[in-house]
Coordinates of C-alpha atoms in Angstrom, one line a residue:
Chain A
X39 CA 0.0 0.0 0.0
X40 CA 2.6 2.2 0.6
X41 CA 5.6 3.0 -0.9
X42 CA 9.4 2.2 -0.2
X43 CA 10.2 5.9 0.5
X44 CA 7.0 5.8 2.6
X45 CA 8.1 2.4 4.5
X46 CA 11.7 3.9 4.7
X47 CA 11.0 6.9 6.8
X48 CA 8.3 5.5 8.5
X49 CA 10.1 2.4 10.2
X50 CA 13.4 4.8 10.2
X51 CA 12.5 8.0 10.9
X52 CA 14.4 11.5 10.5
X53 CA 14.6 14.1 13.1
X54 CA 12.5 12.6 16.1
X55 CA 12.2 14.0 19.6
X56 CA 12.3 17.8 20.4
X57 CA 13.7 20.6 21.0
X58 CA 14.5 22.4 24.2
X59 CA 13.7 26.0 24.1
X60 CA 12.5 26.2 20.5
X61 CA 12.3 29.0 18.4
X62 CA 9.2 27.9 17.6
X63 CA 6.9 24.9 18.1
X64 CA 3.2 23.8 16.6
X65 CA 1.0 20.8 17.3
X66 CA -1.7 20.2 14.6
X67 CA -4.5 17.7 14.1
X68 CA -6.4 15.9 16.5
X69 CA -6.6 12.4 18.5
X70 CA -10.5 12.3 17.4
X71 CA -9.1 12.0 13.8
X72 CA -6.1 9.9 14.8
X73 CA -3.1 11.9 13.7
X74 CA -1.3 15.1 15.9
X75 CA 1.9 16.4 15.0
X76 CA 4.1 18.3 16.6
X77 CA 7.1 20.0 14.7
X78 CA 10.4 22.0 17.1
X79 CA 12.0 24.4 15.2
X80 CA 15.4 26.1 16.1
X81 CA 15.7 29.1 13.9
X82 CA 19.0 31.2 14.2
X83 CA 19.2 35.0 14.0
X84 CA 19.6 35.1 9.8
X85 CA 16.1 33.3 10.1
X86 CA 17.6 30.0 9.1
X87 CA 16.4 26.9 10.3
X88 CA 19.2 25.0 12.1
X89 CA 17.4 22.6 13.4
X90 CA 14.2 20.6 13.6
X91 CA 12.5 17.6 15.2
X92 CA 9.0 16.4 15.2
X93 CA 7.0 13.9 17.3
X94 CA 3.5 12.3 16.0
X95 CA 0.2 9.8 16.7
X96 CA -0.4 8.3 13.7
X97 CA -0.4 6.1 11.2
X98 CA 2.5 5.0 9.0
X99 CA 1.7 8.0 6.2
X100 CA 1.6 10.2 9.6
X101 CA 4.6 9.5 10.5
X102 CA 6.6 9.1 7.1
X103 CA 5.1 13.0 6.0
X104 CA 6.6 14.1 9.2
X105 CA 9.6 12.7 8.4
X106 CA 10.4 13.8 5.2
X107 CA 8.8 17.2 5.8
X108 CA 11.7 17.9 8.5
X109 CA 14.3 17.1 5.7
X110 CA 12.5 19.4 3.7
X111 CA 12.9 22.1 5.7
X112 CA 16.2 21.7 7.5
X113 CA 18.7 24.3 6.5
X114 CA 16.5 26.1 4.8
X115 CA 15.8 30.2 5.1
X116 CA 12.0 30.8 6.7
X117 CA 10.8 31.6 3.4
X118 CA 12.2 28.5 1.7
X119 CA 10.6 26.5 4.1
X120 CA 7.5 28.2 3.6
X121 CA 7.0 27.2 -0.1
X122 CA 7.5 23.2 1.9
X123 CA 4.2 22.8 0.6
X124 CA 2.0 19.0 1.0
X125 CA 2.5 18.4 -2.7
X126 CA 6.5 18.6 -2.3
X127 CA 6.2 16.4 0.5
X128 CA 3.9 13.6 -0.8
X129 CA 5.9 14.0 -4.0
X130 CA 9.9 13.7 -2.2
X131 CA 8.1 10.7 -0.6
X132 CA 7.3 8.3 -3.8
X133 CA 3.2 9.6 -3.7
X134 CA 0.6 8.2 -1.2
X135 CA -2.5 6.4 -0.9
X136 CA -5.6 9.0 -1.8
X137 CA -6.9 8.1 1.8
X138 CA -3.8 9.4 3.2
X139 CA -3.6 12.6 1.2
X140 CA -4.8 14.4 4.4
X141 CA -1.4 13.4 6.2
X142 CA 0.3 15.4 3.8
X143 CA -1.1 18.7 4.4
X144 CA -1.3 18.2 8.4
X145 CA 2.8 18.0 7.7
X146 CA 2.5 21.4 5.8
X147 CA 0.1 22.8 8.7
X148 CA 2.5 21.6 11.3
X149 CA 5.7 23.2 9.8
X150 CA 3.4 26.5 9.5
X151 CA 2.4 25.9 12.6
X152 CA 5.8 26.0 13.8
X153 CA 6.8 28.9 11.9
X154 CA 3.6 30.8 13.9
X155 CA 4.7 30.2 17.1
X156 CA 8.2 31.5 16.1
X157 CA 6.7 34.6 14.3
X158 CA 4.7 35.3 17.7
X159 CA 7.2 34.9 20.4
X160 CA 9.4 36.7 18.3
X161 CA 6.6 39.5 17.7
X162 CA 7.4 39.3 13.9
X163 CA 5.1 39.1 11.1
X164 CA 6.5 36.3 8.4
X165 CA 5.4 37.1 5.0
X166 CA 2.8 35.1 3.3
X167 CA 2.2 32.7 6.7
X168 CA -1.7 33.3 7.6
X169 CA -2.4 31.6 11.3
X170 CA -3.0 28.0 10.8
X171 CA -6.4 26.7 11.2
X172 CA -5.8 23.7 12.6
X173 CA -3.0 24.4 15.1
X174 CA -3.7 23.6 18.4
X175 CA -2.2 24.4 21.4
X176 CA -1.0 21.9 24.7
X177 CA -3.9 22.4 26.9
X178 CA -6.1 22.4 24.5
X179 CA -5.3 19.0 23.5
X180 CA -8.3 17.0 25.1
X181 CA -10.8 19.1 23.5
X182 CA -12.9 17.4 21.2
X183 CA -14.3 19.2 17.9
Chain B
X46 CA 11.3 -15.9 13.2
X47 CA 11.3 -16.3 9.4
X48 CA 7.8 -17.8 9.4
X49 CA 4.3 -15.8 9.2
X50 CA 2.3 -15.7 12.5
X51 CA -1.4 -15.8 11.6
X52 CA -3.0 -13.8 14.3
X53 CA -6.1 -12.9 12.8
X54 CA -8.2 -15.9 12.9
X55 CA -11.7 -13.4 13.3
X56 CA -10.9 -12.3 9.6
X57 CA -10.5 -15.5 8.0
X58 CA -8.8 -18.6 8.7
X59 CA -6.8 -21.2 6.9
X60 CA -8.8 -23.7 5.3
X61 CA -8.0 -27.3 7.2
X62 CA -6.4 -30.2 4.8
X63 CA -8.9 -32.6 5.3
X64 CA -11.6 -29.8 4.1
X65 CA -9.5 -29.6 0.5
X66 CA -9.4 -33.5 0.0
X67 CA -12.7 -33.9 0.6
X68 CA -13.8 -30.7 -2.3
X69 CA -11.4 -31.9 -4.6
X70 CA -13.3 -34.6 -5.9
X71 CA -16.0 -32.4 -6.8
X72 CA -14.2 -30.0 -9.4
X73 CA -13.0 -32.8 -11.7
X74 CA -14.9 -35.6 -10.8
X75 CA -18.2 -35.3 -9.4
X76 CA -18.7 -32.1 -11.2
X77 CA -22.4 -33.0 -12.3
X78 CA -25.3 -30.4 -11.7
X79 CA -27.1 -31.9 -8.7
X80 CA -30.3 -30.7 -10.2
X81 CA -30.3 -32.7 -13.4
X82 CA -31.4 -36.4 -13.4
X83 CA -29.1 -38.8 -13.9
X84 CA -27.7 -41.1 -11.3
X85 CA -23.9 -39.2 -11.6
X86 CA -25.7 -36.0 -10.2
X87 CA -27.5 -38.0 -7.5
X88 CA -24.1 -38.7 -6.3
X89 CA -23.1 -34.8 -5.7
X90 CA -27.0 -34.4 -4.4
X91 CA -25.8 -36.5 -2.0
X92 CA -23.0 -35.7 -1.0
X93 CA -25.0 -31.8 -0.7
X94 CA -27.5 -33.7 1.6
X95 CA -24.5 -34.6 4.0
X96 CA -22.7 -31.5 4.3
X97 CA -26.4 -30.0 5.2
X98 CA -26.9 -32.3 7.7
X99 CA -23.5 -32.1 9.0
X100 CA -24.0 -27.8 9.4
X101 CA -27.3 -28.6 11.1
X102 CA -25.9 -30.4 13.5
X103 CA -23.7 -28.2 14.8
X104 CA -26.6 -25.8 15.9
X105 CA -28.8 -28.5 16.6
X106 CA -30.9 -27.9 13.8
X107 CA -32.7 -30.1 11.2
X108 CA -30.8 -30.6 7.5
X109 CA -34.2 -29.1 5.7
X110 CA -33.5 -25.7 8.1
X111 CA -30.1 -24.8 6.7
X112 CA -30.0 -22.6 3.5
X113 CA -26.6 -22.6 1.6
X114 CA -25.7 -18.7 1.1
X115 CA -22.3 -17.2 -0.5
X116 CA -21.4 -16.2 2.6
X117 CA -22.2 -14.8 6.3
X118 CA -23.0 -11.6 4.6
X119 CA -25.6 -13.0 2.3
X120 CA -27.5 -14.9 5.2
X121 CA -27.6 -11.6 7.1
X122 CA -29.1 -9.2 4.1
X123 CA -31.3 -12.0 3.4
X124 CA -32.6 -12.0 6.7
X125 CA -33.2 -8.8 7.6
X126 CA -34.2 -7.4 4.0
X127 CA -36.7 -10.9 3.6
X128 CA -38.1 -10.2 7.2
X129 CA -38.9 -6.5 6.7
X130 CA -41.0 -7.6 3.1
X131 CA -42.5 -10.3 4.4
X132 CA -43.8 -9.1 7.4
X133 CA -44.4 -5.6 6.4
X134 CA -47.9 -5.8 6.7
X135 CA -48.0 -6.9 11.0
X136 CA -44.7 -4.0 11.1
X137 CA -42.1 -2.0 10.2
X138 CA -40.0 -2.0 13.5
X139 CA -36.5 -4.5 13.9
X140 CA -34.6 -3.9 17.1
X141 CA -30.7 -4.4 16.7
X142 CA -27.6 -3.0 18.8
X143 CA -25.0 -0.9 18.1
X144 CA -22.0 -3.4 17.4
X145 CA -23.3 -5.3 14.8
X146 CA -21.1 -6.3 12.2
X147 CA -21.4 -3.9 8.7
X148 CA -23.9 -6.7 6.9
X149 CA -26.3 -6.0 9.7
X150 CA -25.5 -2.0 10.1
X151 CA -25.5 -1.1 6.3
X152 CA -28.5 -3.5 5.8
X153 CA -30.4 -1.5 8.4
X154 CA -29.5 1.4 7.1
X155 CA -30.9 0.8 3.7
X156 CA -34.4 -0.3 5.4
X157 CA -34.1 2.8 6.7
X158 CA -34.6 4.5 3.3
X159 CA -37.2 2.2 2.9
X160 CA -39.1 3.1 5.5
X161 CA -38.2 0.7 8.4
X162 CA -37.6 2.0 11.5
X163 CA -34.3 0.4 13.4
X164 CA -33.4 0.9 17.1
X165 CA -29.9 0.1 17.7
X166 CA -29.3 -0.8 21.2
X167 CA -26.7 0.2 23.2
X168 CA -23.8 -2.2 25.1
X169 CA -22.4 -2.0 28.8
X170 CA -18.6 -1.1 28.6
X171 CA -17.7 -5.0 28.2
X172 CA -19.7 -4.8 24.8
X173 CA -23.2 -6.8 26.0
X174 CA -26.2 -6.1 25.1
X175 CA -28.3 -3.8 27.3
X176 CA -31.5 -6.2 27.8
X177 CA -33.8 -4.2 30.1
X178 CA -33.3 -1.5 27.1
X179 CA -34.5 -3.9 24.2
X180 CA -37.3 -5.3 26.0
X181 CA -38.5 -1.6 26.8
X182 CA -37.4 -1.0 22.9
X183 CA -40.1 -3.4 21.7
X184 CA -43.3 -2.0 20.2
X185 CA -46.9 -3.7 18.8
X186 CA -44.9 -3.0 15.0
X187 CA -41.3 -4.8 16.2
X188 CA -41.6 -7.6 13.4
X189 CA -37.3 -8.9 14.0
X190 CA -34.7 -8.4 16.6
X191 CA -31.2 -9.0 15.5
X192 CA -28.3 -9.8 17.6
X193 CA -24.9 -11.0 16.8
X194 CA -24.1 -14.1 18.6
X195 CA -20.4 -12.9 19.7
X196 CA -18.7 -10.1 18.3
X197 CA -16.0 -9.6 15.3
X198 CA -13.5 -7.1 17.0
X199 CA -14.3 -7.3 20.5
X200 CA -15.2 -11.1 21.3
X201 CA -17.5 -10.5 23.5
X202 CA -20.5 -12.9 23.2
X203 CA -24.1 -11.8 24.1
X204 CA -27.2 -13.2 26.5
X205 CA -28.4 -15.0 23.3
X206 CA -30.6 -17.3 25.4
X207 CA -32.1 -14.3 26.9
X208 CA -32.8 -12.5 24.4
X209 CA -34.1 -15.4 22.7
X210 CA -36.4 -15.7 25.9
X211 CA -37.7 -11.9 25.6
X212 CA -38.3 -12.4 21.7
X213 CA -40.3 -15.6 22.2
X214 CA -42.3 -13.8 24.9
X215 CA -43.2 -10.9 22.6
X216 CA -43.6 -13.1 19.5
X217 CA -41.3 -11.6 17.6
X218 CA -38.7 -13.4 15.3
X219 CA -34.8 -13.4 16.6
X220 CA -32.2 -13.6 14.2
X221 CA -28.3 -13.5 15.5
X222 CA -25.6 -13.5 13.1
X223 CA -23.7 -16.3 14.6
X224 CA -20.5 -16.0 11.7
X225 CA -17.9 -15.6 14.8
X226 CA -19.1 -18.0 16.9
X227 CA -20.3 -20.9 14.6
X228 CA -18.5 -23.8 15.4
X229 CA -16.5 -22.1 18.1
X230 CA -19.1 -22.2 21.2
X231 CA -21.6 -24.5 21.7
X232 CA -25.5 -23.0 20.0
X233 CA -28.3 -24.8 20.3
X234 CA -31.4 -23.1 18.5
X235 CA -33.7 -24.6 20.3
X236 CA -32.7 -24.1 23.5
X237 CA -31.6 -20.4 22.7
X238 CA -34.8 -19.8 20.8
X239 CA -33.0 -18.8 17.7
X240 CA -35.5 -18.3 14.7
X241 CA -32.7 -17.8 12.0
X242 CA -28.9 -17.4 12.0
X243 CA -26.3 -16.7 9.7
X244 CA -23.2 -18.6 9.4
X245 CA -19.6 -18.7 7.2
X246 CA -17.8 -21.3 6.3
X247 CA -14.1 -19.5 6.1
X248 CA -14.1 -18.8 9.5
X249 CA -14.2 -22.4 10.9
X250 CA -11.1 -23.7 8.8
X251 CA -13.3 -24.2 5.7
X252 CA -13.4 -22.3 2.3
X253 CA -15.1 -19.0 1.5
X254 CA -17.3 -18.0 -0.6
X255 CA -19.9 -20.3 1.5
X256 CA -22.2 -20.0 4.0
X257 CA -25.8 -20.6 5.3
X258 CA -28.8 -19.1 6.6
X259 CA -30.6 -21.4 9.4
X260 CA -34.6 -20.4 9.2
X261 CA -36.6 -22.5 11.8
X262 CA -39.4 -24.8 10.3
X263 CA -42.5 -23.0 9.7
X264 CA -41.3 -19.3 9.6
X265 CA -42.2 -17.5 5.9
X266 CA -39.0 -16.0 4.2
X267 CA -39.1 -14.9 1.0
X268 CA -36.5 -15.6 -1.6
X269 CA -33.7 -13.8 -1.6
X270 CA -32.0 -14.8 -5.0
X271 CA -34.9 -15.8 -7.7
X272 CA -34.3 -18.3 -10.4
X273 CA -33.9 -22.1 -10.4
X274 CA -35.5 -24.2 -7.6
X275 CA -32.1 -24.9 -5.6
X276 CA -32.6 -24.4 -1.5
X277 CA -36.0 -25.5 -2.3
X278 CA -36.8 -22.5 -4.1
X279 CA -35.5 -20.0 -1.0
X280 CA -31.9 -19.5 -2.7
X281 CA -31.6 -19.7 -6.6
X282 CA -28.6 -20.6 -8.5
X283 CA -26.7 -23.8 -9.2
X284 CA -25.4 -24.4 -6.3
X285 CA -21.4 -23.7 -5.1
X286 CA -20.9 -27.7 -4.5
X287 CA -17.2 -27.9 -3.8
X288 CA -18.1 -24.6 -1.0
X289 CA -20.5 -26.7 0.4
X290 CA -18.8 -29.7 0.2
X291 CA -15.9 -27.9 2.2
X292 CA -18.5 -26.0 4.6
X293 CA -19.7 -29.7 5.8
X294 CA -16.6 -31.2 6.2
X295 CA -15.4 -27.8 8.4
X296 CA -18.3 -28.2 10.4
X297 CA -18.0 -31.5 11.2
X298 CA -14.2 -31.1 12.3
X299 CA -15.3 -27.9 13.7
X300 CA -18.1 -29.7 15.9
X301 CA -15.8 -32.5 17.1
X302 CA -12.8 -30.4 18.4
X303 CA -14.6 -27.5 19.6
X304 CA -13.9 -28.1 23.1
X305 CA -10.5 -29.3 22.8
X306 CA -9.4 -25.8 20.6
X307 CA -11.4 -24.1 23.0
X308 CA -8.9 -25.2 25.6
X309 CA -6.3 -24.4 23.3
X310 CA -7.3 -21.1 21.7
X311 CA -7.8 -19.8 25.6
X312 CA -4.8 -20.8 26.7
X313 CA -2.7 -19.3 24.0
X314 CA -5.2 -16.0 24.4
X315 CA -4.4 -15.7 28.2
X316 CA -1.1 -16.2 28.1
X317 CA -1.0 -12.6 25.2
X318 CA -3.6 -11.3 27.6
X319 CA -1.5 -11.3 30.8
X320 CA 1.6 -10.7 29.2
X321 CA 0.7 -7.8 27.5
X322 CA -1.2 -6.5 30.4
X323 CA 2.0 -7.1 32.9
X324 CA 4.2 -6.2 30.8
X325 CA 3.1 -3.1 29.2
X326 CA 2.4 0.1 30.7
X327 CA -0.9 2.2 29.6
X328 CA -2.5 -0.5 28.0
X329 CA -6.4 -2.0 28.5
X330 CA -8.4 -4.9 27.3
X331 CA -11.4 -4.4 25.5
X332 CA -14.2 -7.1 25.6
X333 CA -15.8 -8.9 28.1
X334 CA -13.0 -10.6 30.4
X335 CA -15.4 -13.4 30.8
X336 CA -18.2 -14.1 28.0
X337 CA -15.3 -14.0 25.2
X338 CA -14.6 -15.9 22.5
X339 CA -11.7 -18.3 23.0
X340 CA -9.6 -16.8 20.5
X341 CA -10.2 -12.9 21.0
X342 CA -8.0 -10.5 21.9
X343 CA -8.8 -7.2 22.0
X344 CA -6.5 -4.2 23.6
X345 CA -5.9 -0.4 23.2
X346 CA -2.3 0.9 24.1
X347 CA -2.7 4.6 24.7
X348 CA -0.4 7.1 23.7
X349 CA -0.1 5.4 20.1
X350 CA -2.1 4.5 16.5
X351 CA -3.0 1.1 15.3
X352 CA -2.1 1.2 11.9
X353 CA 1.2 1.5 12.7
X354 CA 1.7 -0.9 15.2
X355 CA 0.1 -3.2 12.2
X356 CA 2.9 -2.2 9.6
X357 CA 5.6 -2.5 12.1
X358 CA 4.2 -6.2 13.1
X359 CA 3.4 -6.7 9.3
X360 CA 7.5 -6.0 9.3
X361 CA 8.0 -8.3 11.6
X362 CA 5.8 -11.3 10.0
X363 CA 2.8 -11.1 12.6
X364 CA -0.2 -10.7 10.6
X365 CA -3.2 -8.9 13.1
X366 CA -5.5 -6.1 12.8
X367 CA -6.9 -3.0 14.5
X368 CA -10.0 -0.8 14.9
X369 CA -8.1 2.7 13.9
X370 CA -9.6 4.9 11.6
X371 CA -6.8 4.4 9.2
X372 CA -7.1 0.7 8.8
X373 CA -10.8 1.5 7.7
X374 CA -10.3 4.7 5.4
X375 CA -12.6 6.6 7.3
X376 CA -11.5 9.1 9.6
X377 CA -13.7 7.7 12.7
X378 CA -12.1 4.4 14.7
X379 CA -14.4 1.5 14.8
X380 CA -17.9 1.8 15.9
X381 CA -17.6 -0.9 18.0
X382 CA -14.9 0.7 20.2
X383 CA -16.6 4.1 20.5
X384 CA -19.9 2.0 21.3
X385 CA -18.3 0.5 24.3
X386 CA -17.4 4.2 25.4
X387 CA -13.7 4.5 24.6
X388 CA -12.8 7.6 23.2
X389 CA -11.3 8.4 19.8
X390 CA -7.7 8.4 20.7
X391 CA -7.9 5.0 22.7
X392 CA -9.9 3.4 20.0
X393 CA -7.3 4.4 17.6
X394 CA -5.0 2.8 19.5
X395 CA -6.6 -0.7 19.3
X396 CA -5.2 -4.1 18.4
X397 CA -7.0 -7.2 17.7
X398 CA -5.1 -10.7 17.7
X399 CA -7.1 -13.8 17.2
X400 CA -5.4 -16.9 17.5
X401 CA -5.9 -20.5 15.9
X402 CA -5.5 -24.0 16.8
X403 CA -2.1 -23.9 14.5
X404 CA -0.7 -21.2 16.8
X405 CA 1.9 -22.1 19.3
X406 CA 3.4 -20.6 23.2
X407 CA 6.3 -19.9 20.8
X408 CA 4.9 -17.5 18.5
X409 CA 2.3 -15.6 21.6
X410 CA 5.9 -15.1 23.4
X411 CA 7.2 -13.9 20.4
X412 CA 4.4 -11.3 19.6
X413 CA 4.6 -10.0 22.6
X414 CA 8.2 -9.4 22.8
X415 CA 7.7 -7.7 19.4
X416 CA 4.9 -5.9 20.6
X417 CA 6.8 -4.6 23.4
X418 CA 9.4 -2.8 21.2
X419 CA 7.2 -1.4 18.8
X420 CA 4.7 -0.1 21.3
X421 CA 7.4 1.6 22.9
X422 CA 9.0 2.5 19.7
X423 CA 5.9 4.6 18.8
X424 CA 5.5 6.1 21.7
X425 CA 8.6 7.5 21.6
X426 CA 7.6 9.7 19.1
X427 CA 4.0 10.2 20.2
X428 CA 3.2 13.6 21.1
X429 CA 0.6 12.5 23.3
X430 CA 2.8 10.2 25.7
X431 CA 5.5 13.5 25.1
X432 CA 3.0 15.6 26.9
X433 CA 1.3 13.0 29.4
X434 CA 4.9 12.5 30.5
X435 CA 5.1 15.9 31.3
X436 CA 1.8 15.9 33.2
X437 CA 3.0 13.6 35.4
X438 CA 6.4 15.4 36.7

């Protein structure tokens, strides 16, 4: 069902765990759904992204978009990791099942997500980031929708 | 271990040896059409005659009772869809509950368009059947109640005999889709008041593609499939000899070792049960402890998704299944789960392992070692365990 690239960063993922005092961190989707991720993002003062971790509930697509989306972005200037979009992540990973599509763009809400929460403690405004609408927040996690 | 461990026995099973010997013979050499006339076809006719008998006897039915089917699906639409014609003009009410199998669920739902009017019932948090709730459910139009006999995902099996009791009091007709417990526990229809029930033969070590619908003497059922005048005229179509062939065989093995694989099958389901539970933090079983299935095995780890404990035992040869979301392709987590009041992120969470007579100590030990790992694996990288972790510092 899925493919290698898929299998490959799903059973050996890149850039688990997190990130003490990130720059920036956001949490999207929800446990009704099945899928949360949660991206750590350590931007330096050029506004390049040094580092980045993520940790997610999901299943194997969840995990494997995740993955690949924090290769994506590593290295890479804020705005270069803004055009990160779902397509260039489903596309470095080989395509995925149409069921899964939706894993895909919680990667691209979670790395916006991110990006939010660095833009905000920073009190910046990032160009061309609107507020994610799925992000949600740690306390907020039980809520259902 | 190199070799595949076959843990999901609920989905289908392995058809048994003896089973395929004794179809064989009727692809290539007793291949005549057991309606036409000539002694060659009385042969197969026979040999239809036995494997009926041989299915009835396992529910302590009559041969002239049991109607061959394709499948446990088949017996249940015919059922429920024949029942809601038939009887249309004394009602238009059928009382089921809320973790019925999809043959039962979707069929209700398209009565429902039809203008029959379902009341699904709820279930305790071990998965049985609320019974002071059905009896109050019943109404002067209640022409069926339908309850499965033990449950696909969760094991748990239901009052049967009570319900048959409270359907017999109200004269009303009880069907039970019996596909997981066929051949597993002991049913007597008779005793248990059982009107009509549906059974398959691929989950009792036969072939699929087979099954049968039990209707008790004297109840009026409409056809279901029209044509020829095979099932005596109740179930059209030449009939699938080899599948029955194979369904009788299955049932008589079936009949004969049940209590001995019973012993087996709860042994070897324990011994995953208790292990998992010692071993593993954060984890809960999900069925009736008690009235279960010998072979069921039903638990939700928290913190972490199904499917991907499936891929990652998949990886590892173990072949089981789960009630998440993404195993289905919807987004919501088995109805069965959320039925029995877990919520979403436990349910996604689930595992189901159902064992077989074939399986061995060997492979349970090495499941759950494997299970272990990946369970711990996952939550690793679980944002949830990240932040209930946190909670607790």
């Amino acid at each position: 069902m899925y493919s290698q690239k898929v299998m490959d960063h799903f059973t050996n993922p890149r850039n688990v765990g997190e990130i003490e005092n990130a720059s920036g961190v956001g949490t999207v989707g929800n446990a009704k759904c099945g899928d949360i991720m949660r991206m750590y993002l350590d931007i330096d003062d050029n506004g390049v992204i040094r580092d980045v971790k993520f940790k997610t509930f999901g299943c194997g697509a969840a995990v494997a978009t995740s993955s690949m989306a924090t290769e994506l972005v590593k290295g890479k200037t804020i705005q270069e990791a803004l055009k990160v979009t779902n397509k260039a992540v489903m596309e470095a990973l080989d395509g995925l099942p149409p069921v899964k599509v939706h894993c895909s763009l919680l990667a691209e809400e979670a790395i916006h997500a991110a990006l939010w929460d660095y833009a905000e403690k920073k009190g910046i405004k990032i160009e061309g980031l609107d507020k994610p609408k799925s992000d949600i927040h740690e306390d907020e996690e039980q809520e259902e929708d | 271990m190199e070799k595949k461990i076959y843990l999901d026995n609920a989905a289908t099973t392995k058809t048994r040896p003896e089973v395929v010997e004794a179809m064989l013979p009727y692809f290539t050499e007793l291949y005549g059409n057991p309606s036409s006339i000539y002694e060659f076809s009385a042969q197969v006719k026979r040999g239809i005659d036995e494997a009926r008998a041989k299915v009835a006897k396992v529910i302590g039915a009559e041969s002239s009772e049991i109607f061959f089917t394709g499948g446990g699906t088949e017996a249940d639409n015919w059922a429920l869809k024949a029942v809601a014609e038939v009887y249309a003009s004394k009602g238009n009410h059928i009382i089921t509950s809320k973790i019925e199998h999809h043959a039962i669920l979707h069929t209700c739902e398209y009565l429902e368009k039809n203008g029959v009017e379902v009341t699904y019932i709820d279930v305790d948090e071990n998965g049985i059947i609320k019974l002071d709730q059905l009896e109050r459910a019943i109404r002067p139009t209640t022409i069926l109640i339908s309850v499965m006999f033990a449950n696909n995902e969760i094991g748990t099996i239901q009052p049967i005999k009570e319900i048959g009791a409270i359907a017999k009091k109200h004269d009303i007709l009880f069907h039970t889709d019996a596909v997981q417990a066929f051949g597993q526990v002991p049913i007597d229809v008779n005793e248990m008041n059982i009107d009509m029930l549906s059974a398959s033969a691929h989950k009792l070590n036969g072939p699929k593609g087979i099954g049968c619908l039990y209707i008790r003497k004297g109840i009026k059922l409409r056809s279901f499939i029209h044509g020829g005048g095979q099932e005596r005229k109740r179930r059209a179509g030449t009939e699938n000899v080899p599948g029955i062939i194979g369904f009788g065989k299955a049932a008589e093995i079936a009949l004969e070792t049940m209590e001995e694989r019973a012993r087996k099958e709860i042994r070897l389901r324990d011994l995953l049960m208790k292990r998992i539970l010692d071993e593993i933090p954060f984890v809960r079983v999900n069925g009736d402890k008690v009235r279960r299935l010998p072979n069921n095995v039903n638990v939700s780890f928290q913190f972490i998704e199904g499917e991907s404990l499936l891929i990652m035992l998949d990886m590892n040869n173990i072949c089981a299944s789960s009630g998440s979301a993404c195993t289905s392709g919807s987004l919501d987590p088995s109805h069965v789960l959320l039925a029995i009041g877990l919520p979403h992120e436990i349910a996604h969470g689930s595992l189901r392992l159902t064992v077989g007579h074939e399986n061995t100590e060997e492979e349970i030990n090495f499941t759950v070692d494997r299970i272990k790992e990946i369970v711990e694996k996952l939550r690793r990288m679980s944002p949830l365990y990240e932040d209930f972790m946190k909670k607790k510092q």
